[in-house]
Amino acid sequence: EKEEEMIDLLERDYKKKSNSEMINVYWFYNEFFKVIPNFWLLTYNDSSDSDRRSKALLQDLPGLSNRAILIALMYAPAAIISLILLLPVLVLMYVAHYGSGGSTDLSDGEHLWIMMVKLNMFLNRLTNLDENIEGDFWMYDPLPFLAKNHIQVASRLLATIRTGVEWKKIDFAIGKVVEVGGD
């Protein structure tokens, strides 16, 4: 039964269909970090992101479906624990950014509003799993997703920090830390 479902999923994802579009494959953490504006530690958005963020101020907060609320509640415990653990780091980064004279065109409140809009869009994307699939996750075998995103990437990041090599970003799609001047 599970093997047949896997074959159906593979055919769905990789079969050439001339009359329909391909399913959108995404990587959870790469998409999640796009909610946060670019800064020296995380740069997941492209160069036109600041323009898009300015335009996002003009739109209302999109409504959440019941399914999106349920997904948000499922992720809430992990998000709360992560926020509590990261709070000292976030405060230090905030103080370092504004203490060094760093400024942006948007206020803190505007950045927070845009993050809420983008988080809402991210949650809505998670609810439409018929059109969007996570590149590494399969319900019957979650180990590749967990191992790559929580063990491999973390060990690569620690190795990069230990060696002192300058890095640009963490790429969860390929499971590595992208170094400055690297491939």
mmCIF file of C-alpha atoms in Angstrom:
data_model
loop_
_atom_site.group_PDB
_atom_site.id
_atom_site.type_symbol
_atom_site.label_atom_id
_atom_site.label_comp_id
_atom_site.label_asym_id
_atom_site.label_seq_id
_atom_site.Cartn_x
_atom_site.Cartn_y
_atom_site.Cartn_z
ATOM 1 C CA GLU A 1 0.000 0.000 0.000
ATOM 2 C CA LYS A 2 2.743 2.481 0.966
ATOM 3 C CA GLU A 3 4.809 1.414 -2.035
ATOM 4 C CA GLU A 4 1.883 2.104 -4.359
ATOM 5 C CA GLU A 5 1.405 5.526 -2.773
ATOM 6 C CA MET A 6 5.111 6.280 -3.260
ATOM 7 C CA ILE A 7 4.874 5.268 -6.931
ATOM 8 C CA ASP A 8 1.811 7.511 -7.346
ATOM 9 C CA LEU A 9 3.678 10.398 -5.719
ATOM 10 C CA LEU A 10 6.715 9.893 -7.949
ATOM 11 C CA GLU A 11 4.540 9.798 -11.048
ATOM 12 C CA ARG A 12 2.720 12.916 -9.883
ATOM 13 C CA ASP A 13 5.918 14.812 -9.208
ATOM 14 C CA TYR A 14 8.126 13.730 -12.102
ATOM 15 C CA LYS A 15 5.870 12.642 -14.942
ATOM 16 C CA LYS A 16 5.919 14.988 -17.919
ATOM 17 C CA LYS A 17 2.450 16.413 -18.356
ATOM 18 C CA SER A 18 1.889 18.514 -21.427
ATOM 19 C CA ASN A 19 -1.516 19.879 -20.419
ATOM 20 C CA SER A 20 -0.840 20.809 -16.799
ATOM 21 C CA GLU A 21 1.771 22.629 -14.783
ATOM 22 C CA MET A 22 4.436 20.950 -12.691
ATOM 23 C CA ILE A 23 3.946 20.859 -8.933
ATOM 24 C CA ASN A 24 5.918 23.507 -7.075
ATOM 25 C CA VAL A 25 8.697 21.956 -4.962
ATOM 26 C CA TYR A 26 9.904 24.053 -2.034
ATOM 27 C CA TRP A 27 12.203 23.619 0.957
ATOM 28 C CA PHE A 28 10.487 24.463 4.224
ATOM 29 C CA TYR A 29 13.281 26.375 5.944
ATOM 30 C CA ASN A 30 14.380 28.306 2.844
ATOM 31 C CA GLU A 31 10.793 29.530 2.424
ATOM 32 C CA PHE A 32 10.327 30.150 6.144
ATOM 33 C CA PHE A 33 13.431 32.368 6.384
ATOM 34 C CA LYS A 34 12.106 34.514 3.505
ATOM 35 C CA VAL A 35 9.591 35.872 6.031
ATOM 36 C CA ILE A 36 12.489 37.670 7.770
ATOM 37 C CA PRO A 37 14.044 40.723 6.061
ATOM 38 C CA ASN A 38 17.623 40.383 4.803
ATOM 39 C CA PHE A 39 20.363 41.298 7.249
ATOM 40 C CA TRP A 40 23.958 40.281 7.864
ATOM 41 C CA LEU A 41 23.122 36.832 9.259
ATOM 42 C CA LEU A 42 20.214 35.718 7.051
ATOM 43 C CA THR A 43 19.953 36.623 3.376
ATOM 44 C CA TYR A 44 17.232 34.505 1.810
ATOM 45 C CA ASN A 45 15.380 37.163 -0.178
ATOM 46 C CA ASP A 46 16.534 38.461 -3.562
ATOM 47 C CA SER A 47 17.715 42.034 -4.160
ATOM 48 C CA SER A 48 14.214 43.302 -5.051
ATOM 49 C CA ASP A 49 12.820 42.226 -1.680
ATOM 50 C CA SER A 50 12.980 45.712 -0.151
ATOM 51 C CA ASP A 51 10.777 47.045 -2.973
ATOM 52 C CA ARG A 52 8.301 44.212 -2.455
ATOM 53 C CA ARG A 53 8.294 44.831 1.297
ATOM 54 C CA SER A 54 7.449 48.505 0.723
ATOM 55 C CA LYS A 55 4.546 47.494 -1.538
ATOM 56 C CA ALA A 56 3.354 44.931 1.026
ATOM 57 C CA LEU A 57 2.666 47.771 3.463
ATOM 58 C CA LEU A 58 -0.221 48.831 1.242
ATOM 59 C CA GLN A 59 -2.055 45.516 1.460
ATOM 60 C CA ASP A 60 -4.271 44.235 4.230
ATOM 61 C CA LEU A 61 -3.416 41.134 6.175
ATOM 62 C CA PRO A 62 -4.857 38.227 4.170
ATOM 63 C CA GLY A 63 -7.362 36.043 5.969
ATOM 64 C CA LEU A 64 -6.369 32.671 7.332
ATOM 65 C CA SER A 65 -8.367 29.585 6.522
ATOM 66 C CA ASN A 66 -9.304 27.119 9.252
ATOM 67 C CA ARG A 67 -6.706 24.740 7.841
ATOM 68 C CA ALA A 68 -3.996 27.424 8.040
ATOM 69 C CA ILE A 69 -4.940 28.156 11.654
ATOM 70 C CA LEU A 70 -4.690 24.445 12.452
ATOM 71 C CA ILE A 71 -1.227 24.244 10.850
ATOM 72 C CA ALA A 72 -0.127 27.360 12.761
ATOM 73 C CA LEU A 73 -1.287 25.745 16.011
ATOM 74 C CA MET A 74 0.646 22.566 15.158
ATOM 75 C CA TYR A 75 3.863 24.550 14.683
ATOM 76 C CA ALA A 76 3.229 26.924 17.623
ATOM 77 C CA PRO A 77 4.982 24.879 20.365
ATOM 78 C CA ALA A 78 8.155 24.505 18.296
ATOM 79 C CA ALA A 79 8.034 28.176 17.272
ATOM 80 C CA ILE A 80 7.598 29.336 20.878
ATOM 81 C CA ILE A 81 10.473 27.172 22.144
ATOM 82 C CA SER A 82 12.724 28.355 19.295
ATOM 83 C CA LEU A 83 11.839 31.987 19.950
ATOM 84 C CA ILE A 84 12.605 31.631 23.653
ATOM 85 C CA LEU A 85 15.945 29.959 22.928
ATOM 86 C CA LEU A 86 16.852 32.515 20.241
ATOM 87 C CA LEU A 87 15.675 35.589 22.146
ATOM 88 C CA PRO A 88 19.141 36.558 23.472
ATOM 89 C CA VAL A 89 20.628 36.216 19.979
ATOM 90 C CA LEU A 90 17.794 38.241 18.406
ATOM 91 C CA VAL A 91 18.158 41.015 20.975
ATOM 92 C CA LEU A 92 21.930 41.158 20.420
ATOM 93 C CA MET A 93 21.471 41.286 16.640
ATOM 94 C CA TYR A 94 18.869 44.062 16.985
ATOM 95 C CA VAL A 95 21.131 46.093 19.286
ATOM 96 C CA ALA A 96 24.176 45.494 17.061
ATOM 97 C CA HIS A 97 22.278 46.556 13.940
ATOM 98 C CA TYR A 98 20.953 49.810 15.375
ATOM 99 C CA GLY A 99 24.007 50.444 17.547
ATOM 100 C CA SER A 100 26.210 50.427 14.442
ATOM 101 C CA GLY A 101 24.101 53.095 12.768
ATOM 102 C CA GLY A 102 22.257 50.595 10.596
ATOM 103 C CA SER A 103 18.988 51.932 9.299
ATOM 104 C CA THR A 104 16.348 51.006 6.815
ATOM 105 C CA ASP A 105 13.611 52.826 4.980
ATOM 106 C CA LEU A 106 10.996 51.026 7.078
ATOM 107 C CA SER A 107 10.243 51.334 10.779
ATOM 108 C CA ASP A 108 10.283 48.371 13.139
ATOM 109 C CA GLY A 109 6.476 48.310 13.158
ATOM 110 C CA GLU A 110 6.391 48.253 9.361
ATOM 111 C CA HIS A 111 8.880 45.372 9.275
ATOM 112 C CA LEU A 112 6.741 43.501 11.798
ATOM 113 C CA TRP A 113 3.596 44.065 9.688
ATOM 114 C CA ILE A 114 5.325 42.792 6.542
ATOM 115 C CA MET A 115 6.619 39.749 8.421
ATOM 116 C CA MET A 116 3.027 39.009 9.499
ATOM 117 C CA VAL A 117 1.825 39.288 5.876
ATOM 118 C CA LYS A 118 4.623 37.009 4.627
ATOM 119 C CA LEU A 119 4.075 34.524 7.479
ATOM 120 C CA ASN A 120 0.396 34.424 6.579
ATOM 121 C CA MET A 121 1.300 33.706 2.932
ATOM 122 C CA PHE A 122 3.726 30.980 4.092
ATOM 123 C CA LEU A 123 1.013 29.321 6.212
ATOM 124 C CA ASN A 124 -1.424 29.442 3.304
ATOM 125 C CA ARG A 125 1.210 27.769 1.142
ATOM 126 C CA LEU A 126 1.548 24.961 3.680
ATOM 127 C CA THR A 127 -2.197 24.358 3.504
ATOM 128 C CA ASN A 128 -2.115 23.847 -0.280
ATOM 129 C CA LEU A 129 -0.012 20.720 -0.345
ATOM 130 C CA ASP A 130 -1.757 19.506 -3.502
ATOM 131 C CA GLU A 131 0.043 22.260 -5.418
ATOM 132 C CA ASN A 132 3.187 22.566 -3.278
ATOM 133 C CA ILE A 133 5.403 19.797 -1.933
ATOM 134 C CA GLU A 134 8.337 19.886 0.452
ATOM 135 C CA GLY A 135 11.407 18.582 -1.349
ATOM 136 C CA ASP A 136 12.646 16.277 1.421
ATOM 137 C CA PHE A 137 9.588 15.383 3.467
ATOM 138 C CA TRP A 138 7.440 12.287 3.048
ATOM 139 C CA MET A 139 4.940 11.349 5.732
ATOM 140 C CA TYR A 140 6.042 7.686 5.833
ATOM 141 C CA ASP A 141 9.760 8.465 5.958
ATOM 142 C CA PRO A 142 10.480 11.780 7.723
ATOM 143 C CA LEU A 143 14.108 10.865 8.575
ATOM 144 C CA PRO A 144 15.719 12.474 5.474
ATOM 145 C CA PHE A 145 13.935 15.750 6.258
ATOM 146 C CA LEU A 146 14.905 15.647 9.936
ATOM 147 C CA ALA A 147 18.483 14.464 9.349
ATOM 148 C CA LYS A 148 19.352 16.966 6.619
ATOM 149 C CA ASN A 149 17.719 20.004 8.199
ATOM 150 C CA HIS A 150 18.507 19.384 11.856
ATOM 151 C CA ILE A 151 21.719 17.352 11.911
ATOM 152 C CA GLN A 152 23.628 17.817 8.649
ATOM 153 C CA VAL A 153 23.057 21.565 8.307
ATOM 154 C CA ALA A 154 23.780 22.156 12.009
ATOM 155 C CA SER A 155 27.018 20.150 11.841
ATOM 156 C CA ARG A 156 28.102 22.002 8.664
ATOM 157 C CA LEU A 157 27.390 25.346 10.332
ATOM 158 C CA LEU A 158 29.376 24.393 13.439
ATOM 159 C CA ALA A 159 32.281 23.195 11.265
ATOM 160 C CA THR A 160 32.257 26.476 9.332
ATOM 161 C CA ILE A 161 32.171 28.544 12.518
ATOM 162 C CA ARG A 162 34.955 26.442 14.070
ATOM 163 C CA THR A 163 37.252 26.913 11.048
ATOM 164 C CA GLY A 164 36.473 30.631 10.864
ATOM 165 C CA VAL A 165 35.520 30.573 7.190
ATOM 166 C CA GLU A 166 33.270 33.449 6.147
ATOM 167 C CA TRP A 167 29.845 32.282 4.968
ATOM 168 C CA LYS A 168 26.908 33.847 3.122
ATOM 169 C CA LYS A 169 23.898 31.735 4.019
ATOM 170 C CA ILE A 170 22.609 28.327 5.006
ATOM 171 C CA ASP A 171 21.002 26.606 2.027
ATOM 172 C CA PHE A 172 18.552 23.975 3.231
ATOM 173 C CA ALA A 173 17.769 22.879 -0.334
ATOM 174 C CA ILE A 174 21.256 21.419 -0.738
ATOM 175 C CA GLY A 175 21.975 20.903 2.946
ATOM 176 C CA LYS A 176 25.112 23.004 3.281
ATOM 177 C CA VAL A 177 26.541 26.298 4.401
ATOM 178 C CA VAL A 178 27.346 28.487 1.393
ATOM 179 C CA GLU A 179 30.761 30.040 1.943
ATOM 180 C CA VAL A 180 31.959 33.352 0.510
ATOM 181 C CA GLY A 181 33.871 32.578 -2.684
ATOM 182 C CA GLY A 182 32.665 28.958 -2.597
ATOM 183 C CA ASP A 183 30.543 27.106 -5.088
#
